Every structure is written in C-alpha cells, then in structure tokens.
Short mmCIF file of C-alpha atoms in Angstrom, two decimals:
data_model
loop_
_atom_site.label_atom_id
_atom_site.label_comp_id
_atom_site.label_asym_id
_atom_site.label_seq_id
_atom_site.Cartn_x
_atom_site.Cartn_y
_atom_site.Cartn_z
CA ASP M 1 -15.75 7.33 3.75
CA GLN M 2 -12.05 7.88 3.28
CA GLN M 3 -10.22 7.87 6.59
CA VAL M 4 -6.82 8.85 5.19
CA LYS M 5 -6.67 11.64 2.64
CA GLN M 6 -3.93 13.11 0.53
CA ASN M 7 -5.51 16.09 -1.13
CA SER M 8 -2.62 17.00 -3.39
CA PRO M 9 -2.37 14.57 -6.31
CA SER M 10 0.96 15.97 -7.40
CA LEU M 11 3.85 18.15 -6.32
CA SER M 12 6.78 19.52 -8.30
CA VAL M 13 9.94 20.72 -6.57
CA GLN M 14 13.36 21.86 -7.68
CA GLU M 15 16.33 19.70 -6.75
CA GLY M 16 17.88 20.78 -3.48
CA ARG M 17 14.70 22.37 -2.18
CA ILE M 18 12.32 21.03 0.44
CA SER M 19 9.41 18.76 -0.51
CA ILE M 20 6.42 18.75 1.83
CA LEU M 21 3.78 16.10 1.36
CA ASN M 22 0.61 16.32 3.39
CA CYS M 23 -1.85 13.81 4.76
CA ASP M 24 -5.04 14.19 6.79
CA TYR M 25 -6.95 11.56 8.69
CA THR M 26 -10.36 11.43 10.27
CA ASN M 27 -10.13 8.56 12.76
CA SER M 28 -8.78 9.78 16.10
CA MET M 29 -8.17 6.15 17.12
CA PHE M 30 -5.24 5.86 14.70
CA ASP M 31 -2.06 5.65 16.76
CA TYR M 32 0.55 4.85 14.14
CA PHE M 33 1.25 6.24 10.70
CA LEU M 34 3.50 5.25 7.84
CA TRP M 35 4.74 6.64 4.57
CA TYR M 36 5.35 4.34 1.65
CA LYS M 37 7.14 5.29 -1.55
CA LYS M 38 6.32 3.80 -4.92
CA TYR M 39 8.28 3.92 -8.16
CA PRO M 40 6.55 3.10 -11.49
CA ALA M 41 6.09 -0.62 -12.11
CA GLU M 42 7.21 -1.41 -8.58
CA GLY M 43 5.36 -2.07 -5.36
CA PRO M 44 5.27 0.39 -2.47
CA THR M 45 8.25 0.32 -0.13
CA PHE M 46 8.21 1.39 3.49
CA LEU M 47 9.87 4.75 4.03
CA ILE M 48 9.27 6.09 7.53
CA SER M 49 6.74 5.83 10.33
CA ILE M 50 5.62 7.68 13.43
CA SER M 51 3.80 6.71 16.58
CA SER M 52 1.11 8.96 17.98
CA ILE M 53 3.13 9.43 21.17
CA LYS M 54 5.62 11.45 19.13
CA ASP M 55 5.23 14.57 17.05
CA LYS M 56 8.32 14.11 14.93
CA ASN M 57 10.44 11.31 13.55
CA GLU M 58 13.55 11.85 11.49
CA ASP M 59 15.51 9.49 9.27
CA GLY M 60 18.22 11.12 7.21
CA ARG M 61 16.66 13.47 4.70
CA PHE M 62 13.15 12.37 5.65
CA THR M 63 11.16 13.77 8.57
CA VAL M 64 7.56 13.07 9.41
CA PHE M 65 5.61 15.48 11.58
CA LEU M 66 2.39 14.60 13.36
CA ASN M 67 -0.20 17.10 14.59
CA LYS M 68 -2.77 15.04 16.46
CA SER M 69 -5.07 17.93 17.28
CA ALA M 70 -5.35 18.76 13.59
CA LYS M 71 -5.32 15.10 12.54
CA HIS M 72 -2.60 15.98 10.10
CA LEU M 73 0.79 14.62 9.23
CA SER M 74 3.40 15.72 6.77
CA LEU M 75 6.52 14.27 5.20
CA HIS M 76 9.44 16.60 4.65
CA ILE M 77 12.26 15.71 2.30
CA VAL M 78 15.33 17.93 2.58
CA PRO M 79 17.14 18.32 0.30
CA SER M 80 15.04 16.84 -2.47
CA GLN M 81 16.82 14.75 -5.09
CA PRO M 82 15.68 13.61 -8.55
CA GLY M 83 15.70 10.02 -7.28
CA ASP M 84 12.98 11.01 -4.82
CA SER M 85 10.54 11.36 -7.73
CA ALA M 86 7.87 8.78 -6.96
CA VAL M 87 4.36 8.38 -5.60
CA TYR M 88 4.15 8.77 -1.83
CA PHE M 89 1.38 7.11 0.14
CA CYS M 90 0.36 7.94 3.66
CA ALA M 91 -1.11 4.98 5.58
CA ALA M 92 -2.47 3.99 8.95
CA PRO M 93 -3.16 0.53 10.37
CA GLY M 94 -6.87 -0.22 10.38
CA GLY M 95 -6.70 -2.13 13.64
CA THR M 96 -3.90 -2.11 16.16
CA SER M 97 -0.59 -0.49 15.31
CA ASN M 98 0.83 -3.96 14.69
CA THR M 99 -1.28 -4.91 11.74
CA GLY M 100 -0.65 -5.00 8.05
CA LYS M 101 -4.26 -4.14 7.34
CA LEU M 102 -3.44 -0.65 6.18
CA ILE M 103 -5.65 2.23 5.15
CA PHE M 104 -3.90 4.21 2.44
CA GLY M 105 -4.37 7.69 1.09
CA GLN M 106 -4.68 8.27 -2.64
CA GLY M 107 -1.03 9.09 -3.04
CA THR M 108 0.91 12.21 -4.06
CA THR M 109 3.15 12.11 -7.10
CA LEU M 110 6.36 13.99 -6.38
CA GLN M 111 8.50 15.23 -9.22
CA VAL M 112 11.91 16.59 -8.35
CA LYS M 113 13.38 18.59 -11.23
CA PRO M 114 17.16 18.72 -11.74
CA GLU Y 1 17.08 -13.05 -0.73
CA ALA Y 2 14.19 -12.87 -3.18
CA GLY Y 3 11.50 -10.32 -2.53
CA VAL Y 4 7.77 -10.76 -2.96
CA THR Y 5 7.12 -11.95 -6.49
CA GLN Y 6 3.87 -11.72 -8.39
CA PHE Y 7 2.81 -13.35 -11.61
CA PRO Y 8 1.76 -12.31 -14.17
CA SER Y 9 2.90 -8.71 -14.23
CA HIS Y 10 0.12 -7.88 -16.70
CA SER Y 11 -3.10 -9.62 -17.66
CA VAL Y 12 -5.64 -8.53 -20.24
CA ILE Y 13 -8.88 -10.50 -20.30
CA GLU Y 14 -12.40 -10.06 -21.51
CA LYS Y 15 -15.37 -9.53 -19.28
CA GLY Y 16 -16.72 -12.87 -18.08
CA GLN Y 17 -13.39 -14.68 -18.23
CA THR Y 18 -11.45 -16.05 -15.30
CA VAL Y 19 -8.05 -14.86 -14.16
CA THR Y 20 -5.76 -16.23 -11.48
CA LEU Y 21 -3.05 -14.10 -9.93
CA ARG Y 22 -0.19 -15.62 -8.01
CA CYS Y 23 1.95 -14.28 -5.19
CA ASP Y 24 5.09 -15.79 -3.73
CA PRO Y 25 5.89 -14.10 -0.43
CA ILE Y 26 9.33 -13.74 1.06
CA SER Y 27 10.40 -17.12 2.38
CA GLY Y 28 9.43 -17.57 6.02
CA HIS Y 29 6.84 -14.81 6.01
CA ASP Y 30 3.70 -16.14 7.64
CA ASN Y 31 1.64 -13.01 6.93
CA LEU Y 32 0.44 -12.45 3.40
CA TYR Y 33 -1.81 -9.64 2.23
CA TRP Y 34 -3.63 -8.78 -0.96
CA TYR Y 35 -4.31 -5.17 -1.88
CA ARG Y 36 -5.79 -3.48 -4.95
CA ARG Y 37 -5.35 -0.06 -6.48
CA VAL Y 38 -8.06 1.01 -8.90
CA MET Y 39 -7.66 3.86 -11.40
CA GLY Y 40 -4.92 5.72 -9.51
CA LYS Y 41 -6.92 5.89 -6.33
CA GLU Y 42 -5.95 4.68 -2.89
CA ILE Y 43 -4.55 1.22 -2.33
CA LYS Y 44 -7.25 -0.87 -0.67
CA PHE Y 45 -6.90 -3.89 1.58
CA LEU Y 46 -8.49 -7.09 0.33
CA LEU Y 47 -7.48 -9.82 2.72
CA HIS Y 48 -4.88 -11.19 5.12
CA PHE Y 49 -3.53 -14.72 5.52
CA VAL Y 50 -1.62 -16.02 8.48
CA LYS Y 51 0.04 -19.12 7.14
CA GLU Y 52 -2.77 -20.94 5.34
CA SER Y 53 -5.62 -19.39 7.33
CA LYS Y 54 -7.65 -16.37 6.30
CA GLN Y 55 -7.24 -13.93 9.17
CA ASP Y 56 -9.32 -11.15 7.67
CA GLU Y 57 -11.14 -11.07 4.34
CA SER Y 58 -13.28 -8.03 5.05
CA GLY Y 59 -11.94 -6.17 2.03
CA MET Y 60 -12.91 -8.73 -0.59
CA PRO Y 61 -15.35 -6.98 -2.95
CA ASN Y 62 -17.72 -9.89 -3.57
CA ASN Y 63 -17.90 -13.63 -4.04
CA ARG Y 64 -16.37 -13.44 -7.50
CA PHE Y 65 -13.03 -13.17 -5.73
CA LEU Y 66 -11.45 -16.26 -4.19
CA ALA Y 67 -8.10 -16.28 -2.44
CA GLU Y 68 -6.22 -19.36 -1.35
CA ARG Y 69 -2.94 -20.10 0.32
CA THR Y 70 -2.61 -23.85 0.40
CA GLY Y 71 0.30 -25.04 2.50
CA GLY Y 72 0.93 -21.55 3.78
CA THR Y 73 3.42 -20.67 1.07
CA TYR Y 74 2.31 -19.01 -2.17
CA SER Y 75 -1.14 -17.54 -2.62
CA THR Y 76 -3.53 -17.24 -5.52
CA LEU Y 77 -6.31 -14.77 -6.12
CA LYS Y 78 -8.92 -15.86 -8.62
CA VAL Y 79 -11.49 -13.58 -10.17
CA GLN Y 80 -14.38 -15.45 -11.76
CA PRO Y 81 -16.12 -14.11 -13.73
CA ALA Y 82 -14.20 -10.88 -14.21
CA GLU Y 83 -16.09 -7.60 -14.58
CA LEU Y 84 -14.92 -4.27 -15.97
CA GLU Y 85 -14.66 -2.71 -12.51
CA ASP Y 86 -12.16 -5.37 -11.46
CA SER Y 87 -9.48 -3.64 -13.53
CA GLY Y 88 -6.62 -2.30 -11.47
CA VAL Y 89 -3.29 -3.20 -9.96
CA TYR Y 90 -3.32 -6.08 -7.50
CA PHE Y 91 -0.52 -6.00 -4.96
CA CYS Y 92 0.62 -8.75 -2.69
CA ALA Y 93 2.59 -8.01 0.47
CA SER Y 94 4.14 -10.11 3.18
CA SER Y 95 5.70 -9.84 6.60
CA GLN Y 96 7.27 -12.25 9.05
CA ASP Y 97 5.54 -10.84 12.11
CA GLN Y 98 2.37 -8.85 12.66
CA THR Y 99 3.54 -5.43 11.57
CA ALA Y 100 2.48 -2.49 9.49
CA LYS Y 101 5.84 -2.46 7.71
CA LEU Y 102 5.10 -4.69 4.77
CA PHE Y 103 7.13 -5.87 1.81
CA PHE Y 104 5.17 -5.43 -1.40
CA GLY Y 105 5.46 -7.16 -4.72
CA SER Y 106 5.49 -5.24 -7.99
CA GLY Y 107 1.84 -5.97 -8.59
CA THR Y 108 -0.27 -7.46 -11.35
CA GLN Y 109 -1.89 -4.98 -13.72
CA LEU Y 110 -5.29 -6.47 -14.57
CA SER Y 111 -7.26 -5.04 -17.46
CA VAL Y 112 -10.77 -6.34 -18.05
CA LEU Y 113 -12.12 -5.34 -21.45
#
C-alpha cells in the first residue's frame, strides 16, 4: 500500500522551459510535504516543502503547489536548467510533521536538455 | 563542516555472508535514520535513533538486520546472513532536531550475489 505515488518515472524538458513533477498521496492525515532532489551517487537533498495550511510555496525557480481535495501536489521548476537534471522524490512525514520518518514516492527522473 | 558520511560506498558479497555498513552523522546531530532504496523504487524508512536509543525500528525488514549506535555517535547496520533481496542502496540521514528536513549521506550500494 503505497501512500505517496509518483506515477511518472521520467520527464524530459528543454532548457528554459517549465518542468512539472507530480505526486499523489492517499493519506488525508498528511499535513506536510517535501521534495528532495538526488544526483547520481549522492544522497537526497532537501529542496522545498509545503504545509497543508498553504496551497503554494515558492523558493526561487521552484514552486510547490498543493491541492488537498485532490490529494495532489506538484513541483514546478521555471526556467529549467541542465543542472536541474536529477531524480526528484516527493515525501511526507509518516507521523507528525516534525518527524524524519518519511514516506517517499518512487521518484521522477528529470532530464533537462540544453 | 563534514556532511553525513557512509562507508563503504559499495559492497559486493555472496548470499549468506555478513556485511556491516557504517554511518557517521553530522556532528551534534542526535537524530539518525537508516533508509533503503531497492531496485529504483521508493526510499523506505528502516529505523530512527535518538542519540543511542532506538526511537522507531518499525521499518526493519526482519531479524537479520541489526542496527546499533553505541555512544550516540556513529551507527552501524549489520545484515547477517545477507539474502539476495537485501540488495539495494542503504542511506543514512541525520538531523539535529526532530524535523522532516534531513541531511542524507551518499549511501552504500549493497549487492548480494
């Protein structure tokens, strides 16, 4: 029973365009969501997060949108750069929002072409 | 400041052997987590230490896995005996406070043949 799902294993985008990565969840008790970014041979690094009391959080080129009624969140990267090519994981804390016990999605591999 | 370090980066062993993975968290981080990613799937929680105490080990697959954190500093994860399905990337992560924003190590790629 996968509570956090990323149904697109991969995404290819041209440099300068928008990248949209999607994530769905099933547990309506989740109140905090995070995106982690992972380069090959490295561990995931925290990218951006959003609380369920918000529907949008922006940090530079990265914006996360949350649609609670649809149990869906998305990460927008504008404009996309080749250095953004990585695996992106959506995650939610399995307990309270202040826990490192995270439930991850399967990841989406983003390729940004020059 | 050094990040989370894991050793070894790669380990290839035969089924039935024992392997010990090590994680050195960021200095001063009381919270230490072990995660595993199998075959390109999702990253799954294994267990959580607060200092030297196991806070939550609900994700440990079975009793072939033993994690320790003596003295509340570095941690080891031992797999004995290893099975084929144990292959994957084992990540360690740490944080100073209880938070979902973790610092991950580069992982140990374990291959059981």
